PDB file of C-alpha atoms in Angstrom:
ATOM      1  CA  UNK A 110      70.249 140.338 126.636  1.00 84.00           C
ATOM      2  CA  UNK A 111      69.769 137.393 129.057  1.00 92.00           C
ATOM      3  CA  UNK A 112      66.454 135.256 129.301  1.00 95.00           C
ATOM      4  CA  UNK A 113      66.168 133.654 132.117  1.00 97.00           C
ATOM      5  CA  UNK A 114      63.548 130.287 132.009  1.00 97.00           C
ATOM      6  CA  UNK A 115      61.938 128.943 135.792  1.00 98.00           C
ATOM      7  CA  UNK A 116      60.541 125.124 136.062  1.00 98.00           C
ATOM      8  CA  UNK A 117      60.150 122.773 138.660  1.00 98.00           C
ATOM      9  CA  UNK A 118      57.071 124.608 140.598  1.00 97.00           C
ATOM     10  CA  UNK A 119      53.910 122.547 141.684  1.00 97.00           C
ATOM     11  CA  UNK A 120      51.604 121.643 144.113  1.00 97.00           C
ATOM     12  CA  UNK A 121      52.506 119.400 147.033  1.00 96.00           C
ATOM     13  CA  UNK A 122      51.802 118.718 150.984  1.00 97.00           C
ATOM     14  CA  UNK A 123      53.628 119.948 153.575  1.00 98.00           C
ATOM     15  CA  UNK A 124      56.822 118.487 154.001  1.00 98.00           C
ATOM     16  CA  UNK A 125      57.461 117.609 150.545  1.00 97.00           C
ATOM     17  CA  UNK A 126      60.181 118.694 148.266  1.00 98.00           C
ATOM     18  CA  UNK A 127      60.201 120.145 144.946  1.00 98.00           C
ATOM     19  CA  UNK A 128      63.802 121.349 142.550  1.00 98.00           C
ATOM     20  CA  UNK A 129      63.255 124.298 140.751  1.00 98.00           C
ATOM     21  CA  UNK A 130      65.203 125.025 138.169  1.00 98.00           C
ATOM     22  CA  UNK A 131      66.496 128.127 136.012  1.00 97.00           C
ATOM     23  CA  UNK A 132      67.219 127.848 132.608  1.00 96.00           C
ATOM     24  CA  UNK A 133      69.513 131.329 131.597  1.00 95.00           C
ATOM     25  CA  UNK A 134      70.617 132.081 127.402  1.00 92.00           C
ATOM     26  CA  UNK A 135      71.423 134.762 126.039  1.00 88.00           C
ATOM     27  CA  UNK A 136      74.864 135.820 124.114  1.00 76.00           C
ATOM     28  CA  UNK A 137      76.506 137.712 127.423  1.00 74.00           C
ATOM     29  CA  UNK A 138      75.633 134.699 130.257  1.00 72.00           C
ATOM     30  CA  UNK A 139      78.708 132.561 128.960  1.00 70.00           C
ATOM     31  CA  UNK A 140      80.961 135.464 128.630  1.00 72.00           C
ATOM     32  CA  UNK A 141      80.704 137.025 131.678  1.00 81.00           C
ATOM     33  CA  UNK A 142      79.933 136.543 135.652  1.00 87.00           C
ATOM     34  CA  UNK A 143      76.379 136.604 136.712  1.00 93.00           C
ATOM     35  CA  UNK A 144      75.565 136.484 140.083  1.00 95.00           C
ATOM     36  CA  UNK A 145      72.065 134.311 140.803  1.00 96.00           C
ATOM     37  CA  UNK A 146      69.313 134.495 142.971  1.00 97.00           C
ATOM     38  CA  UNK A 147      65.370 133.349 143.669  1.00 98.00           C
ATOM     39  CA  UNK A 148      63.379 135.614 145.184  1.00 98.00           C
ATOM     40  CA  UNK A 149      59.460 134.818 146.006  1.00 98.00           C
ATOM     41  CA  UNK A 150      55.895 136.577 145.854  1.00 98.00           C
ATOM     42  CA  UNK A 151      53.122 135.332 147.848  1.00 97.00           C
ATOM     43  CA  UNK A 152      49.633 136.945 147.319  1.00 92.00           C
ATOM     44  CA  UNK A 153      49.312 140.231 149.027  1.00 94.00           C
ATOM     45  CA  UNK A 154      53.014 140.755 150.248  1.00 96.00           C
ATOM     46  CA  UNK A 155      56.312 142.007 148.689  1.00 97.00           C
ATOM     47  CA  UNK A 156      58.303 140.214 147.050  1.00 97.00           C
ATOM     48  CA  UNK A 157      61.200 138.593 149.013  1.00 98.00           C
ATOM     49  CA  UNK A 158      64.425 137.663 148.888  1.00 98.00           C
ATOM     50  CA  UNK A 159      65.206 133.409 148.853  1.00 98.00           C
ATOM     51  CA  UNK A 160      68.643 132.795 147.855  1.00 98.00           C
ATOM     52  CA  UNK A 161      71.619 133.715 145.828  1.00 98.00           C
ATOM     53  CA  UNK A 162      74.388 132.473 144.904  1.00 97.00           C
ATOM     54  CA  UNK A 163      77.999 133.791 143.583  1.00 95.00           C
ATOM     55  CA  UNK A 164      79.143 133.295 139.568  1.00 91.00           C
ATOM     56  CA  UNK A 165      81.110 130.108 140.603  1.00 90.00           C
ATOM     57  CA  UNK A 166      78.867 128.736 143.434  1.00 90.00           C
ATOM     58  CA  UNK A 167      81.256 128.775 145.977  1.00 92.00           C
ATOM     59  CA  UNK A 168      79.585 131.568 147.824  1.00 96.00           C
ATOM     60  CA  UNK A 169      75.634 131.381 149.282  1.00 97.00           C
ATOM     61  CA  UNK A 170      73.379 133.368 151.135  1.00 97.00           C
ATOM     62  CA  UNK A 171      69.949 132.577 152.456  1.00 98.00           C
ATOM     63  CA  UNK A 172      66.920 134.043 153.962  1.00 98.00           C
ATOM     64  CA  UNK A 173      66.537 133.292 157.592  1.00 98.00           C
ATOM     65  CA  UNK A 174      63.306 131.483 156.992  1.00 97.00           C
ATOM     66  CA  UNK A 175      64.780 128.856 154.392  1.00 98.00           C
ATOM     67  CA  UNK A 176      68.023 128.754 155.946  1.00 98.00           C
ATOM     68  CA  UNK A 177      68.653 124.774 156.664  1.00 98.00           C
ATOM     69  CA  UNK A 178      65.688 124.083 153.985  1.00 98.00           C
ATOM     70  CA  UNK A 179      66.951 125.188 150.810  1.00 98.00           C
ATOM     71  CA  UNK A 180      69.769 125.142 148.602  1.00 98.00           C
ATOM     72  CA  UNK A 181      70.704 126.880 145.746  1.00 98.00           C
ATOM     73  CA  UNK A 182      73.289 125.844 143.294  1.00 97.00           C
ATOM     74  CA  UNK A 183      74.161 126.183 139.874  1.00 95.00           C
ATOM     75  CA  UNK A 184      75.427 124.270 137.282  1.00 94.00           C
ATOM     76  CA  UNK A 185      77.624 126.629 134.878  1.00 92.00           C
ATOM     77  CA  UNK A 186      78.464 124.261 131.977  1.00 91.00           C
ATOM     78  CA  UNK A 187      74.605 124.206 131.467  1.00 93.00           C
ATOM     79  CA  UNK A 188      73.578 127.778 132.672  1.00 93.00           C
ATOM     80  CA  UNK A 189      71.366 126.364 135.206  1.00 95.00           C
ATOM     81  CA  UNK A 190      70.931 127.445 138.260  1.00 97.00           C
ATOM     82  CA  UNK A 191      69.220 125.323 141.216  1.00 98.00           C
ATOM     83  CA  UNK A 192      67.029 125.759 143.783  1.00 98.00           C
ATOM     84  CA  UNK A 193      66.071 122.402 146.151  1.00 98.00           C
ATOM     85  CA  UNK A 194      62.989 122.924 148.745  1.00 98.00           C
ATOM     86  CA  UNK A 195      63.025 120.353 151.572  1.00 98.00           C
ATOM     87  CA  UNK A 196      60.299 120.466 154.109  1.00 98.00           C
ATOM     88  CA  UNK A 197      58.279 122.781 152.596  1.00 98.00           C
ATOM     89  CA  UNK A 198      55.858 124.767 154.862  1.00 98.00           C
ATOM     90  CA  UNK A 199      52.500 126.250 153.586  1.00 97.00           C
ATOM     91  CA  UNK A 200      54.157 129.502 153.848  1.00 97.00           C
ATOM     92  CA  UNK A 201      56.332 129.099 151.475  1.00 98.00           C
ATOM     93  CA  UNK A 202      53.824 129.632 149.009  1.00 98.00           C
ATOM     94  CA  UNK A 203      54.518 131.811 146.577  1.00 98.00           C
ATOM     95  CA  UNK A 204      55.942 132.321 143.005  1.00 98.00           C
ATOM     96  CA  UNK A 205      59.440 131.615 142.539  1.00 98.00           C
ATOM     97  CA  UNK A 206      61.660 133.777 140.527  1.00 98.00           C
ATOM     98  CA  UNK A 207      65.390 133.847 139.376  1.00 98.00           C
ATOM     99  CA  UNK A 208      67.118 136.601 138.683  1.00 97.00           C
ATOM    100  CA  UNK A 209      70.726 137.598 136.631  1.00 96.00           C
ATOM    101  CA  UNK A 210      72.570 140.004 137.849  1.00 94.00           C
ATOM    102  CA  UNK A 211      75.944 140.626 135.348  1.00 92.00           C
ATOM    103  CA  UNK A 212      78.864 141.247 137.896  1.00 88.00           C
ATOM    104  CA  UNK A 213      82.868 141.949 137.310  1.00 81.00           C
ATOM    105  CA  UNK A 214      83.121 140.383 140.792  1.00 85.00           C
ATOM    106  CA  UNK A 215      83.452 136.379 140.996  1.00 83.00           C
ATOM    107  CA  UNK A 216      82.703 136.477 144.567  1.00 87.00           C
ATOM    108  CA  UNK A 217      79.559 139.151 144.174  1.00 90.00           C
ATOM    109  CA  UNK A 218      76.197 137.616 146.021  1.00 93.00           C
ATOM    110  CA  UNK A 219      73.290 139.881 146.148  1.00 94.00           C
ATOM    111  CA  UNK A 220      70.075 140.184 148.320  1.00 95.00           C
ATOM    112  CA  UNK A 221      68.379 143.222 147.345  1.00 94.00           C
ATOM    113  CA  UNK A 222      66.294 142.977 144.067  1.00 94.00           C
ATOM    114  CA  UNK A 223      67.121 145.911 142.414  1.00 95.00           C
ATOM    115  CA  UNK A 224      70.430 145.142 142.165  1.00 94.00           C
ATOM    116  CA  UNK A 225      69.228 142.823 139.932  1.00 95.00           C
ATOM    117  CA  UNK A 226      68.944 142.583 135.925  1.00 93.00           C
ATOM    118  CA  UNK A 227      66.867 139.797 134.558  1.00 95.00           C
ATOM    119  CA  UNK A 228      63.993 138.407 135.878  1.00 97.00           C
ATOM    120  CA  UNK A 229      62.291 135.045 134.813  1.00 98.00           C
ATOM    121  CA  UNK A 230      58.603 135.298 134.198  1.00 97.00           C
ATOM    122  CA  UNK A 231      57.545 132.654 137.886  1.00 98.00           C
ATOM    123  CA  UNK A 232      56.767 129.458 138.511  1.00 98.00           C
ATOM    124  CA  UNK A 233      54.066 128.831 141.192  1.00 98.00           C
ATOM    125  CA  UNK A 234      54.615 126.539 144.189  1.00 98.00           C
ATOM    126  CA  UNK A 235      51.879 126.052 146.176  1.00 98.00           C
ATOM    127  CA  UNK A 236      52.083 123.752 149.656  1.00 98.00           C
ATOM    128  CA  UNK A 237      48.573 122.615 151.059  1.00 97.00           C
ATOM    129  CA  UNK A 238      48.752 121.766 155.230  1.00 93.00           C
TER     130      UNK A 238
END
């Protein structure tokens, strides 16, 4: 089992920048290759895909609408993985989640949630205008 731990979230003005950070444990994480990714919530829409990033961070993807903004990266010796907001808009308002998924791939990214296996439980960010 893998627990996976969000921080960083808050409230700030647009333009701002916030870190979030993702804390994973668990017996399997340093033993095999997970694949990470954030994915984000707003009220009253889907949940959404952010970011992800492949078991040894050399490979990243991003959704259009953060592309240039954000950037994901991990730090494996401390099973942590990163995600940095610059110039946040009040649309990125949401909650923030990372997810695990365990891969036999080094090079694996995924976009699609349910390829996912362990959430975190959220951390808010909320950007006034």
């Amino acid at each position: 089992q893998v627990q996976l731990v969000e921080s960083g979230g808050g409230l700030l003005q647009a333009g701002g920048s916030l870190r979030l950070s993702c804390a994973a444990s668990g017996r399997t994480f340093s033993n095999s290759f997970y694949t990470m990714g954030w994915f984000r919530q707003a009220p009253g829409r889907e949940r959404e895909f952010v970011a992800t990033i492949n078991w040894n961070g050399g490979i990243t993807s991003y959704a259009s609408s953060v592309k240039g903004r954000f950037t994901i990266s991990r730090d494996n010796a401390k099973n942590t993985v990163y995600l940095q907001m610059n110039n946040l808009k009040p649309e990125d308002t949401a909650v923030y989640y990372c997810a695990a998924d365990r891969t036999a791939v080094v090079g694996a990214i995924r976009v699609a949630g349910d390829e996912y296996d362990y959430w975190g439980q959220g951390t808010q960010v909320t950007v006034s205008s």
